[in-house]
Coordinates of C-alpha atoms and ligand atoms in Angstrom, one line a residue:
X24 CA 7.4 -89.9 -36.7
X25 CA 3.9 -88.7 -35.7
X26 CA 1.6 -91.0 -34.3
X27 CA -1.6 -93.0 -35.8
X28 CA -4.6 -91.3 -36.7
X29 CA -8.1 -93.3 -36.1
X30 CA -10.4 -93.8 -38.6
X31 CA -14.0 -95.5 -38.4
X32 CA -14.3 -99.2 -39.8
X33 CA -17.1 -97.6 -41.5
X34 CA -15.5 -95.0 -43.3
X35 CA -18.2 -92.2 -43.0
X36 CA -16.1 -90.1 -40.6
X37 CA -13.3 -88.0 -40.6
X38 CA -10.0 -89.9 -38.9
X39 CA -9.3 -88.3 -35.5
X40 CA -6.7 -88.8 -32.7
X41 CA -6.1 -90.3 -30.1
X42 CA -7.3 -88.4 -27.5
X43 CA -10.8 -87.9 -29.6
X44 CA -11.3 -91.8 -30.2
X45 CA -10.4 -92.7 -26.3
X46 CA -13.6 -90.1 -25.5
X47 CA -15.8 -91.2 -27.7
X48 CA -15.3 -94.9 -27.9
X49 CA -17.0 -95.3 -31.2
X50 CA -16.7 -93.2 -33.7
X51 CA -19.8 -91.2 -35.1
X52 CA -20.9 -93.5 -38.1
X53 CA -21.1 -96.6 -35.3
X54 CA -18.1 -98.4 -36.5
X55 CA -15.4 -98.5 -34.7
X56 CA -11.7 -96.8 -34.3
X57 CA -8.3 -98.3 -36.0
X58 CA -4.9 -97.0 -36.6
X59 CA -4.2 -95.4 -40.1
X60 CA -0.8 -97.5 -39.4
X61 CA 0.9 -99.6 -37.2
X62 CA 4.3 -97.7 -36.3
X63 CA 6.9 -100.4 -36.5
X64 CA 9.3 -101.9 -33.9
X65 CA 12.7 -101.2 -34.9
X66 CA 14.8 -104.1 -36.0
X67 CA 16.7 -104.5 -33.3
X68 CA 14.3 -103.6 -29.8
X69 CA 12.4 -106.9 -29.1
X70 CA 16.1 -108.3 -28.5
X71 CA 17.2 -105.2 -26.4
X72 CA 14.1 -105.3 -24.4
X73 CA 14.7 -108.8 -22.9
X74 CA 16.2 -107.7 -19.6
X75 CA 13.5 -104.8 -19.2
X76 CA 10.4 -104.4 -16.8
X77 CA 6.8 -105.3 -18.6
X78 CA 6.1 -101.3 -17.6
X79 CA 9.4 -100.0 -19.6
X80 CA 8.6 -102.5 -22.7
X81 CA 4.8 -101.2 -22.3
X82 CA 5.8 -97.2 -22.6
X83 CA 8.3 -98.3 -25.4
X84 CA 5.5 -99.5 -27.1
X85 CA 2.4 -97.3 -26.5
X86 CA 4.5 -94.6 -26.9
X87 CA 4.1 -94.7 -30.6
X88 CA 0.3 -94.4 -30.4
X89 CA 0.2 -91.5 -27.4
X90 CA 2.6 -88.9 -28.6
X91 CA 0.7 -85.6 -29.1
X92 CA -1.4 -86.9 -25.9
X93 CA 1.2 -87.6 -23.4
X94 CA 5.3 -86.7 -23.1
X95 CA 7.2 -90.1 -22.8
X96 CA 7.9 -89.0 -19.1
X97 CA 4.2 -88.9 -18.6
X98 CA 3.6 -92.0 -20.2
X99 CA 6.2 -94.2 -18.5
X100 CA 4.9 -92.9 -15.2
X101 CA 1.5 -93.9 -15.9
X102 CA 2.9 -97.5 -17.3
X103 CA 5.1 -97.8 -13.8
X104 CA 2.3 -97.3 -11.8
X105 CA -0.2 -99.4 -14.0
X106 CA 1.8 -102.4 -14.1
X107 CA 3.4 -103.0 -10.7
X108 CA 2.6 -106.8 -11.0
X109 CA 4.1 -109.8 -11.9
X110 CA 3.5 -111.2 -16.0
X111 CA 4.8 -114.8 -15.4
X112 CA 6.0 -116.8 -18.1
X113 CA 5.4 -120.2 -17.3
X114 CA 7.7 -123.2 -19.5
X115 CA 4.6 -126.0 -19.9
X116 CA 6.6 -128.4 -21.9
X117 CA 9.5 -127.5 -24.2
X118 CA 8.9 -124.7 -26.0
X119 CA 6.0 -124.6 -25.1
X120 CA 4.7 -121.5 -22.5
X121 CA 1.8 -120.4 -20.6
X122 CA 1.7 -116.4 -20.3
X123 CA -0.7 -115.8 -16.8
X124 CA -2.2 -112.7 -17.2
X125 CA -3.9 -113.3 -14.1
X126 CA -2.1 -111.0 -11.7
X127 CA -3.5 -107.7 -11.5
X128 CA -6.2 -106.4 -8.8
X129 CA -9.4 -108.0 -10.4
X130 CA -7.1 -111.7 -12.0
X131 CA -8.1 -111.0 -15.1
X132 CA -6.0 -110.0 -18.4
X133 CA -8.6 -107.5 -18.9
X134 CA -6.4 -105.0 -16.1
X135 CA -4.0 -104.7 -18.7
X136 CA -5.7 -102.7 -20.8
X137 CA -8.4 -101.4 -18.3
X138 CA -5.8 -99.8 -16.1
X139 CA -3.6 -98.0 -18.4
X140 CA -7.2 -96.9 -20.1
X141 CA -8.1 -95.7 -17.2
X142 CA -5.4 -93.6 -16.8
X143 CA -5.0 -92.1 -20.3
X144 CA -8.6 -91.2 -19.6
X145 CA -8.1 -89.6 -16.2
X146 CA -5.0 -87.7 -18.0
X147 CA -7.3 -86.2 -20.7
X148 CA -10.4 -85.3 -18.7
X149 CA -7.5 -83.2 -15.9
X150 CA -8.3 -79.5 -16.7
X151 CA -12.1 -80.3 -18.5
X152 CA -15.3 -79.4 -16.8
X153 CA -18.1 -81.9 -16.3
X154 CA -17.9 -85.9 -15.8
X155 CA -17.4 -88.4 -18.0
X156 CA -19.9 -91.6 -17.6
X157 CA -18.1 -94.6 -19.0
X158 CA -21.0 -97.2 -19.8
X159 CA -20.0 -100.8 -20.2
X160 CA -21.2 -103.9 -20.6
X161 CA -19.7 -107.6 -18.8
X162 CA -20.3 -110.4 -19.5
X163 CA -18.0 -111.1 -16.3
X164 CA -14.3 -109.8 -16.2
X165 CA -14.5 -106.0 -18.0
X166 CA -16.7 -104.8 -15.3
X167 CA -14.4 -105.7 -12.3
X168 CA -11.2 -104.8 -14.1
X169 CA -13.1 -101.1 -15.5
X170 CA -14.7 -100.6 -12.1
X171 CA -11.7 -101.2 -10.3
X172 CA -9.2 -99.3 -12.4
X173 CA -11.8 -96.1 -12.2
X174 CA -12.4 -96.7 -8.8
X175 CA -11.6 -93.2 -7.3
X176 CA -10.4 -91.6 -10.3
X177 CA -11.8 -87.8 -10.4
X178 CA -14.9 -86.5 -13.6
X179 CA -15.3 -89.9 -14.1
X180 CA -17.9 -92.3 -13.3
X181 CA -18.5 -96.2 -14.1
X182 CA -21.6 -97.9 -15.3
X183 CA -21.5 -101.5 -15.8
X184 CA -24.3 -104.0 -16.7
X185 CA -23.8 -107.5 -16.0
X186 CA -26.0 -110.6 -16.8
X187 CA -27.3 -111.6 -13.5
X188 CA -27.6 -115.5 -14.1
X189 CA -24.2 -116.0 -16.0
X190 CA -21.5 -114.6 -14.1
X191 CA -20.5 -116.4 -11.1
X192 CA -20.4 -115.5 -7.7
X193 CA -17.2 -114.2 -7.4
X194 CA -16.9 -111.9 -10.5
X195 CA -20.3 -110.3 -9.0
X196 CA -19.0 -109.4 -6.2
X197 CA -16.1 -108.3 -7.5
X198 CA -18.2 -105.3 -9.1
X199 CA -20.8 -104.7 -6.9
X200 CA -18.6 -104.0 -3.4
X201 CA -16.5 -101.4 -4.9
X202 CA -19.2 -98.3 -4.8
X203 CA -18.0 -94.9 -4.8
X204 CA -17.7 -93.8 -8.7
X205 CA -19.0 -97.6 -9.9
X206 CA -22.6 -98.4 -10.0
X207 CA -23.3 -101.7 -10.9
X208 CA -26.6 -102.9 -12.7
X209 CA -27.6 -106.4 -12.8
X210 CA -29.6 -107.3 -16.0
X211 CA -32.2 -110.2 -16.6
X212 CA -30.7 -111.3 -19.4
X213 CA -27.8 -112.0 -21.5
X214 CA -24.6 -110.5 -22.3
X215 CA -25.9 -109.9 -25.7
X216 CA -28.7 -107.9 -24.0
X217 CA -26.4 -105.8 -22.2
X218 CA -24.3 -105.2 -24.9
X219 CA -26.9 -104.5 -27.2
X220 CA -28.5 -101.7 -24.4
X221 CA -24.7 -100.0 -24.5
X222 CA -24.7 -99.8 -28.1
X223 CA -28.0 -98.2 -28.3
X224 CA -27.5 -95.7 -25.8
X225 CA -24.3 -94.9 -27.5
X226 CA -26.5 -93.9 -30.4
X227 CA -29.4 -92.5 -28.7
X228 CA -29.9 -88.8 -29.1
X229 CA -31.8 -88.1 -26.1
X230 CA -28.3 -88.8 -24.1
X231 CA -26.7 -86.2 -25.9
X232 CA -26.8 -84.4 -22.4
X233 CA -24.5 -87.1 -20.9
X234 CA -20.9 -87.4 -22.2
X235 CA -20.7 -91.3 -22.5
X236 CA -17.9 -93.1 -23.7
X237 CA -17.0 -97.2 -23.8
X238 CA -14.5 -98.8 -21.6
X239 CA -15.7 -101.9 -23.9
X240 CA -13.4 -103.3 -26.6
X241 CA -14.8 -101.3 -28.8
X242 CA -12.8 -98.2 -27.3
X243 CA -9.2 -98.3 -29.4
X244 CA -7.8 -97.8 -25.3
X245 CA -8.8 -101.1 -24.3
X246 CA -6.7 -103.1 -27.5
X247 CA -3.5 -100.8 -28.0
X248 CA -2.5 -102.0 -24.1
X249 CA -3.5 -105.3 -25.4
X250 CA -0.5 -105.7 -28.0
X251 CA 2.1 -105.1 -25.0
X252 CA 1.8 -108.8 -23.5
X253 CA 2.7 -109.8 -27.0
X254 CA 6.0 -107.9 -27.6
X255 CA 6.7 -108.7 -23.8
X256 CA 6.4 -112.2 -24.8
X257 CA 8.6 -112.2 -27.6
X258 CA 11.0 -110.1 -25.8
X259 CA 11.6 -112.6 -23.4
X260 CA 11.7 -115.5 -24.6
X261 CA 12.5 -115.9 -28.0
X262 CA 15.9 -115.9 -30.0
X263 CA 15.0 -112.4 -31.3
X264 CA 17.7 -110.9 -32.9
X265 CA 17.7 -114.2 -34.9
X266 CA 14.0 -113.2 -35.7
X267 CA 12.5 -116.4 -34.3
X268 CA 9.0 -116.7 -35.1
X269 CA 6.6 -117.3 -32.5
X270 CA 2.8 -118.8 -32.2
X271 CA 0.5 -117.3 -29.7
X272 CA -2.9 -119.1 -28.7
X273 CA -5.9 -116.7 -27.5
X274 CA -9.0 -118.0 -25.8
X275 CA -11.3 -115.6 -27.5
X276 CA -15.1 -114.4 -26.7
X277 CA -15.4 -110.7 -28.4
X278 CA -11.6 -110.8 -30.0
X279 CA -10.1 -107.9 -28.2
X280 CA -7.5 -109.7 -26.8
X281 CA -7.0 -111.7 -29.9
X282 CA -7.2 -108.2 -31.7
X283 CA -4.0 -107.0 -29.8
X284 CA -1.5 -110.1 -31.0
X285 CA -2.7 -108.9 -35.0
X286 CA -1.8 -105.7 -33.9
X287 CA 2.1 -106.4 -32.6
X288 CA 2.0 -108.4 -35.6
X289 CA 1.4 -105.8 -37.8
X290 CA 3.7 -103.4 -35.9
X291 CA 6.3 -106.0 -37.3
X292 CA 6.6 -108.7 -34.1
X293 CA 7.8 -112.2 -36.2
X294 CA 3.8 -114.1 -35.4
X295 CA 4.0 -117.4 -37.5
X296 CA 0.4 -118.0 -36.7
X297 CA -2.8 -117.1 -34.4
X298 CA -4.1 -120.0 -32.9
X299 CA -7.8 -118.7 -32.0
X300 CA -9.9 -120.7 -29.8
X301 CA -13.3 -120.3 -29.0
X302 CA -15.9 -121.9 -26.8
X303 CA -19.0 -123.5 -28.5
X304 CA -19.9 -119.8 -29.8
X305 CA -17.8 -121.0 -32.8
X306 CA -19.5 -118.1 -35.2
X307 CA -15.0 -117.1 -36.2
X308 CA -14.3 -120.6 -36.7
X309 CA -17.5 -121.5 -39.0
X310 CA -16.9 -117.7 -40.8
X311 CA -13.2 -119.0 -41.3
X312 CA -14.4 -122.6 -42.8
X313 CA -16.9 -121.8 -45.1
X314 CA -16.4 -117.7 -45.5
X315 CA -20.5 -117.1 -44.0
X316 CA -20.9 -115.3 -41.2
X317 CA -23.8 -115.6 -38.9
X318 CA -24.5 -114.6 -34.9
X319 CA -25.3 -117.0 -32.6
X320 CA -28.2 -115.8 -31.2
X321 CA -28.7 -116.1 -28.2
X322 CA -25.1 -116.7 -27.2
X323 CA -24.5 -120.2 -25.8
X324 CA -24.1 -120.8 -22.3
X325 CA -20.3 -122.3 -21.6
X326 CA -18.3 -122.7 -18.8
X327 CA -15.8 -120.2 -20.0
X328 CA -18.4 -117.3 -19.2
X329 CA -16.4 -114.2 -20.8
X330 CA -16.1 -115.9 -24.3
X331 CA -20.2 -116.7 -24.2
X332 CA -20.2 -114.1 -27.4
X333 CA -22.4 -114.5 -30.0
X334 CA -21.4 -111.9 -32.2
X335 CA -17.8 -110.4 -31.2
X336 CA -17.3 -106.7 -31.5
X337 CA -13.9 -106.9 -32.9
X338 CA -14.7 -109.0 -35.9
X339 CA -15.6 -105.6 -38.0
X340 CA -11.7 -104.9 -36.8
X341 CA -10.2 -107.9 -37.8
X342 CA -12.2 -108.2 -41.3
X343 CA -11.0 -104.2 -41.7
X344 CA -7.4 -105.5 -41.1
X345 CA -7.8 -108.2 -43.6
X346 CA -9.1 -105.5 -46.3
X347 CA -12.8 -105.9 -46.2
X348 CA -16.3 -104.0 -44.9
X349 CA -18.1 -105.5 -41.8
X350 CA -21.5 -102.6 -40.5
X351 CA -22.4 -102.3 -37.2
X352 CA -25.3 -104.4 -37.5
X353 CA -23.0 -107.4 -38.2
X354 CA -23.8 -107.4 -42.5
X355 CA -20.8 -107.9 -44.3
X356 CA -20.4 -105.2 -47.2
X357 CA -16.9 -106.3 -48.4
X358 CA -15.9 -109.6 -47.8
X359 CA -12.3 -109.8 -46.2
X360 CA -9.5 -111.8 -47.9
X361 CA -10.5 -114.7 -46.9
X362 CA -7.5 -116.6 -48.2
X363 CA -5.2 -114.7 -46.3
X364 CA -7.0 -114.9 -43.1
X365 CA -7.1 -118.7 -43.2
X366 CA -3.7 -118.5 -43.6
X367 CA -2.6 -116.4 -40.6
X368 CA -5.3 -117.4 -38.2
X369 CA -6.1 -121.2 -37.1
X370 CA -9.0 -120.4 -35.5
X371 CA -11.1 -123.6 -33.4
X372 CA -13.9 -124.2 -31.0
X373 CA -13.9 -126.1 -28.1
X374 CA -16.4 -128.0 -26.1
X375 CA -17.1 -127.5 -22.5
X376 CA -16.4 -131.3 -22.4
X377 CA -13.0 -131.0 -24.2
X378 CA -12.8 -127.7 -21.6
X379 CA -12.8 -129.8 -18.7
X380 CA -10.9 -132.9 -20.3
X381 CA -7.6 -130.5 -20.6
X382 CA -7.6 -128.8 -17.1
X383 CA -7.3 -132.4 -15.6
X384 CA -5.0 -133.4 -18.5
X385 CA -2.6 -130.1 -18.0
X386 CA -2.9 -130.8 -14.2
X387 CA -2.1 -134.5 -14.7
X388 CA 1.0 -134.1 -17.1
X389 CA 2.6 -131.3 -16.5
X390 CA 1.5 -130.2 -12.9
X391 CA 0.0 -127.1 -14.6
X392 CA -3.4 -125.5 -13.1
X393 CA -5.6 -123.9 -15.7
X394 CA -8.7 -122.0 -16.0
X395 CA -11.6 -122.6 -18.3
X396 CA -10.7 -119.8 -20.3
X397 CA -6.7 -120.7 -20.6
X398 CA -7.7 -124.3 -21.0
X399 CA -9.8 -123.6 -24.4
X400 CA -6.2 -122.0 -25.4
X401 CA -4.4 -124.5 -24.3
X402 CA -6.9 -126.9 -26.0
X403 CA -6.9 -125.0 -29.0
X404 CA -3.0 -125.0 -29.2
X405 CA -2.6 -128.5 -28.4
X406 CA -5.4 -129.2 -32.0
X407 CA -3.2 -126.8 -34.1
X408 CA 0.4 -129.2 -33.1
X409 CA -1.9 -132.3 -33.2
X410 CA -2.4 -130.9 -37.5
X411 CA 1.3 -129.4 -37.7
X412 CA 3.6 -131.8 -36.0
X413 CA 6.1 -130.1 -38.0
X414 CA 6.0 -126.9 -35.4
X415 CA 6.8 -129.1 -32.5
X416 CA 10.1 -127.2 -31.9
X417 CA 8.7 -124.1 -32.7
X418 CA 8.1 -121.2 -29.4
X419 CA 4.6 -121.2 -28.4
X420 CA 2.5 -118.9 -25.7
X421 CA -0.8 -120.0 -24.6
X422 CA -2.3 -117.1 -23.4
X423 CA -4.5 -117.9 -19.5
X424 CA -6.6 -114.9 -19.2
X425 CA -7.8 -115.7 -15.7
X426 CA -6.7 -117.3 -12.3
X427 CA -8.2 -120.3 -11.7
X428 CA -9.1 -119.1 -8.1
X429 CA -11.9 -117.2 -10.0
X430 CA -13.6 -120.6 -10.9
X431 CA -13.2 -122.5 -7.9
X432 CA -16.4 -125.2 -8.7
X433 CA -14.6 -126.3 -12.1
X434 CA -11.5 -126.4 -10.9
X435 CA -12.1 -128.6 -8.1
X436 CA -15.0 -130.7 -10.1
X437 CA -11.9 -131.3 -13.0
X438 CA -8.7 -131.9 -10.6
X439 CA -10.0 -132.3 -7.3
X440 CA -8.1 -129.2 -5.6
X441 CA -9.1 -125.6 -4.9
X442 CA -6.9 -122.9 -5.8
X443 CA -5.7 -120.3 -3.3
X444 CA -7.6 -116.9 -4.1
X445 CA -4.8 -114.1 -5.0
X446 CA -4.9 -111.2 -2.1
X447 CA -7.4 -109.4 -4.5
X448 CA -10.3 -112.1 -4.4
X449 CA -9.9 -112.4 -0.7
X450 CA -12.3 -111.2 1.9
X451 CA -15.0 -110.3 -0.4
X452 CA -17.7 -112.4 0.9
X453 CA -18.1 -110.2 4.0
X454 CA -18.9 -106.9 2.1
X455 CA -22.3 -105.4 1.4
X456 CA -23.1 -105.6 -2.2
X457 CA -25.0 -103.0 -4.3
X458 CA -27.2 -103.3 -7.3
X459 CA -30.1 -102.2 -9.2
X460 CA -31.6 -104.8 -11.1
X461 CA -33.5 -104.0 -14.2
X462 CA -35.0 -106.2 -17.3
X463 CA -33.4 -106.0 -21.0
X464 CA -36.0 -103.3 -21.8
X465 CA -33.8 -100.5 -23.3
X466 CA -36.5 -97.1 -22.1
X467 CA -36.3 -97.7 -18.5
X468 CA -32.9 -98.4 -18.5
X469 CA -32.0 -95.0 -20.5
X470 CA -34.1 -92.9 -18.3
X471 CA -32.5 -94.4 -15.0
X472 CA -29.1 -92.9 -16.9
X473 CA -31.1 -89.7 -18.4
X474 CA -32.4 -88.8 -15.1
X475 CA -28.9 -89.1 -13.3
X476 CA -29.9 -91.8 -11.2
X477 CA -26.0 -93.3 -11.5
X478 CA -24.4 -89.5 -9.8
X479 CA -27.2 -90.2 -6.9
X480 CA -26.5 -93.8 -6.2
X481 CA -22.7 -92.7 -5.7
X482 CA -23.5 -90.4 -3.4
X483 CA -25.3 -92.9 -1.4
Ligands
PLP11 C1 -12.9 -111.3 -21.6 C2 -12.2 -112.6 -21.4 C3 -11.9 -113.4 -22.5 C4 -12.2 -113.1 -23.9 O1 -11.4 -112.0 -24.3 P1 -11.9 -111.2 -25.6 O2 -11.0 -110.0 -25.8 O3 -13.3 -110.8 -25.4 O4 -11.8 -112.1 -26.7 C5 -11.2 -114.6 -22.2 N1 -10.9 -115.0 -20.9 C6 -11.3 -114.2 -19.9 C7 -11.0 -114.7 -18.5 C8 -12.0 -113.0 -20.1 O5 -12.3 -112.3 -19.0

C-alpha cells in the first residue's frame, strides 16, 4: 500500500506528499494538511505490540505515512534515537491510568512530535542548498520542545515567539539559553498575537526570499507522531485481541494533541470516546453544546498556560474529519456533523478553581502528583464517569502533558510539596539568557526576519 497523500482543509490546492506538506507547513490556499486516508492497523498488531519498545511501536506506525520519504530502516533509526525515554503508564485507580508524557528533554508531550519532526525535516533538507527558517509561535511548551529538538541540526534554523507575560519562568528559560540555530523573540502580547504574526508571515509575499515552514500544529509532522502515544497506550494495556475499547482524556489548548487520538482512531484503534477538556477558553465545548462557534478573544488567562487558546488551529481539522468546511479566518462554510461529533467527543471546560481543587484531590486520594494541564484531564475525565457511571470498569488514560516540576508555584500553593525538576530543568538558572523583544506590530517584526537579523543573532 502507498502511503497518504495531503490535501488542504480548504480544498483549493492540489494534494501533495509527505515530504511537500512537512516543508511547507500549510498548504498554499491557507488551510491546512490531512491524510486522504488513515492506513489501518491490522487486526491483530495492537495485541502483538504489547511487549515492544514505544520507538518500535512508533516506526510500526509512522511507517504507514513516510514510505516514499524514508526506508523502514531509516525510519526506525530516527524513532530509536528520538524516543530513548521512558512513556510511563501510571494505574491511578482501577482501570483507571495516567499516561506522563513528561519525560523527554524539555517535560513536555510536545518532544514527541517535535523530535521526530525534527528529524524527518533534517532528513529531507540532507542534499538541498539553502536553510530552512522554521517560524513558530509558543504560547509556552512548542518553543522549548522545537528549539531543543533543532538545536544543532544542520540548514535549519528556529524562530520562536513567545508571550513575554504568560509563560513562566521556567519555560522561558528553557528557550532562551539554548542559542546556536534558536533565536528566541519575546512579544508584548498574547499568544494569539504571536500566532497571528506567524500566520501572516506565512502568507506574506515579501518573505518569498526566505523558505519558512511551521513547526506549529499546523504542520501535519507535529500530529502524525501524536497518534503513537495512543496505539502505545492501547498496546499496553488493554485486552486487545479481545478489542477492548478504551477512553482517552486530553487536556486540550489548540487540539493537536487531541487531533492525534482521532487520528489512531480512525486508523482503526477501538476509542469508545474522547473526553476533551479545556481550560476556561471553552470556545470546543460551547461549539459542541449549541453547534456556534465563536473565538474568545483575547484568550483567557489560566493557570494551565499552553491551553490559553482562543481559537485552536486544529479545529478546521477536526470539523474536516467530521465532514464539514472550517476557512482560515475561523468562518465556518460547512457545518460538521454535529450529531456525530457529540457523540464521539465529550468535550468540557474546567475552572482554574476546579484546576487546583483536583491536584490536591489526586494528591490526597491516590498519592498522585499532577500538573495543571493533566489535572484539567483528569478533571475532565473524572465529569465524563461522574455522567456515565456505567463506564466505571471500562480502561481509561488521562493524558498529563507536563511534569509538575515545570509549575513549581501551583504545585506547592495546591499540595504543599515541590517536585524534583527532571535532569533537563536543572541548572538553568545560571545561564545567560537571549532575547529580542518586540511589540505585536507585524512590519517590524517581518523586516527583523526580511533583513536576516535571525542568521546574525546565531552567529553571535
Ligand atoms: C501544548 C500543551 C497542551 C495543549 O496541547 P494542544 O495540542 O495545543 O491541545 C497541553 N498541555 C501542555 C503542557 C502543553 O504544553
Amino acid at each position: 500500500m502507498t502511503s497518504p497523500r495531503f490535501y488542504s482543509t480548504n480544498h483549493e490546492t492540489d494534494p501533495v506528499d509527505l515530504a511537500h506538506a512537512l516543508l511547507q507547513g500549510q498548504a498554499g490556499d491557507r488551510g491546512l494538511f490531512m491524510p486522504d486516508r488513515f492506513p489501518p492497523l491490522g487486526p491483530r498488531e495492537p495485541a502483538q505490540w504489547a511487549e515492544w519498545s514505544y520507538a518500535r511501536i512508533a516506526a510500526a506506525v509512522l511507517s504507514r505515512f513516510t514510505e516514499g520519504m524514508l526506508t523502514p530502516e531509516r525510519l526506525a533509526a530516527l524513532c530509536e534515537d528520538a524516543y530513548d525515554y521512558e512513556v510511563p503508564l501510571e494505574q491511578v485507580s482501577g482501570r483507571q491510568y495516567l499516561m506522563r508524557l513528561d519525560q523527554g528533554p524539555t517535560a513536555s508531550f510536545k518532544d514527541f512530535a517535535a523530535r521526530m519532526m525534527a528529524r524527518w525535516m533534517g532528513a529531507l533538507m540532507q542534499g538541498q542548498d539553502g536553510e530552512l527558517v522554521i517560524l513558530t509561535a509558543t504560547s509556552g511548551d512548542t518553543g522549548s520542545a522545537v528549539a531543543h529538538a533543532y538545536h544543532g541540526l544542520a540548514r535549519t534554523h528556529v524562530v520562536v515567539l513567545f508571550p513575554i507575560a504568560e509563560v513562566s519562568t521556567r519555560q522561558r528559560q528553557q528557550m532562551t539559553t539554548i542559542g546556536g540555530n534558536v533565536t528566541t523573540i519575546g512579544i508584548e502580547g498574547k499568544f494569539d498575537d504571536c500566532q497571528a504574526m506567524v500566520k501572516r508571515a506565512f502568507a506574506d509575499p515579501a518573505l518569498a526570499g526566505i523558505r519558512l515552514t511551521s513547526a506549529n500544529s499546523i504542520n501535519i509532522g507535529r500530529l502524525l507522531p501524536q497518534s503513537v502515544y495512543y496505539v502505545y497506550a492501547y498496546a499496553k494495556l488493554a485486552r486487545a485481541e479481545a478489542g477492548e475499547p478504551i477512553i482517552f482524556s486530553v487536556p486540550s489548548g489548540n487540539f493537536g494533541d487531541m487531533m492525534g487520538a482521532v487520528f489512531a482512531w480512525r486508523m482503526g484503534l477501538p476509542v469508545r470516546q474522547l473526553v476533551v477538556a479545556t481550560n476556561a477558553n471553552d470556545e470546543v465545548p460551547i461549539f459542541l453544546l449549541t453547534g456556534k462557534y465563536e473565538k474568545i478573544v483575547p484568550s483567557r488567562v489560566c493557570i494551565s498556560n499552553a491551553m490559553n487558546v482562543g481559537h485552536p488551529s486544529n479545529l478546521a481539522r477536526l470539523v474536516d474529519v467530521y465532514g464539514g468546511w472550517m476557512d482560515e479566518t475561523g468562518r465556518m462554510r460547512t457545518p460538521p456533523d454535529m450529531q456525530r461529533l457529540r457523540h464521539d467527543l465529550y468535550a468540557v471546560s474546567i475552572s482554574d478553581d476546579e484546576t487546583r481543587a483536583t491536584i490536591k484531590d489526586a494528591h490526597t486520594r491516590f498519592g498522585t502528583v499532577l500538573e495543571p494541564h493533566g489535572a484539567v484531564g483528569w478533571a475532565g475525565l473524572q465529569r465524563y464517569l461522574a455522567e456515565h457511571p456505567e463506564d466505571n470498569e471500562t480502561l481509561m488514560v488521562s493524558v498529563e502533558t507536563a511534569h509538575p516540576a515545570k509549575f513549581p508555584e501551583e504545585i506547592q500553593a495546591a499540595i504543599g510539596l515541590d517536585p524534583p525538576p527532571p535532569p533537563s530543568l536543572q541548572g538553568l538558572e545560571g545561564r545567560p539568557e537571549h532575547y529580542p523583544v518586540m511589540s505585536t506590530q507585524y512590519e517590524p517584526f517581518r523586516d527583523w526576519l526580511k533583513n536576516d537579523e535571525w542568521r546574525r543573532a546565531s552567529s553571535e
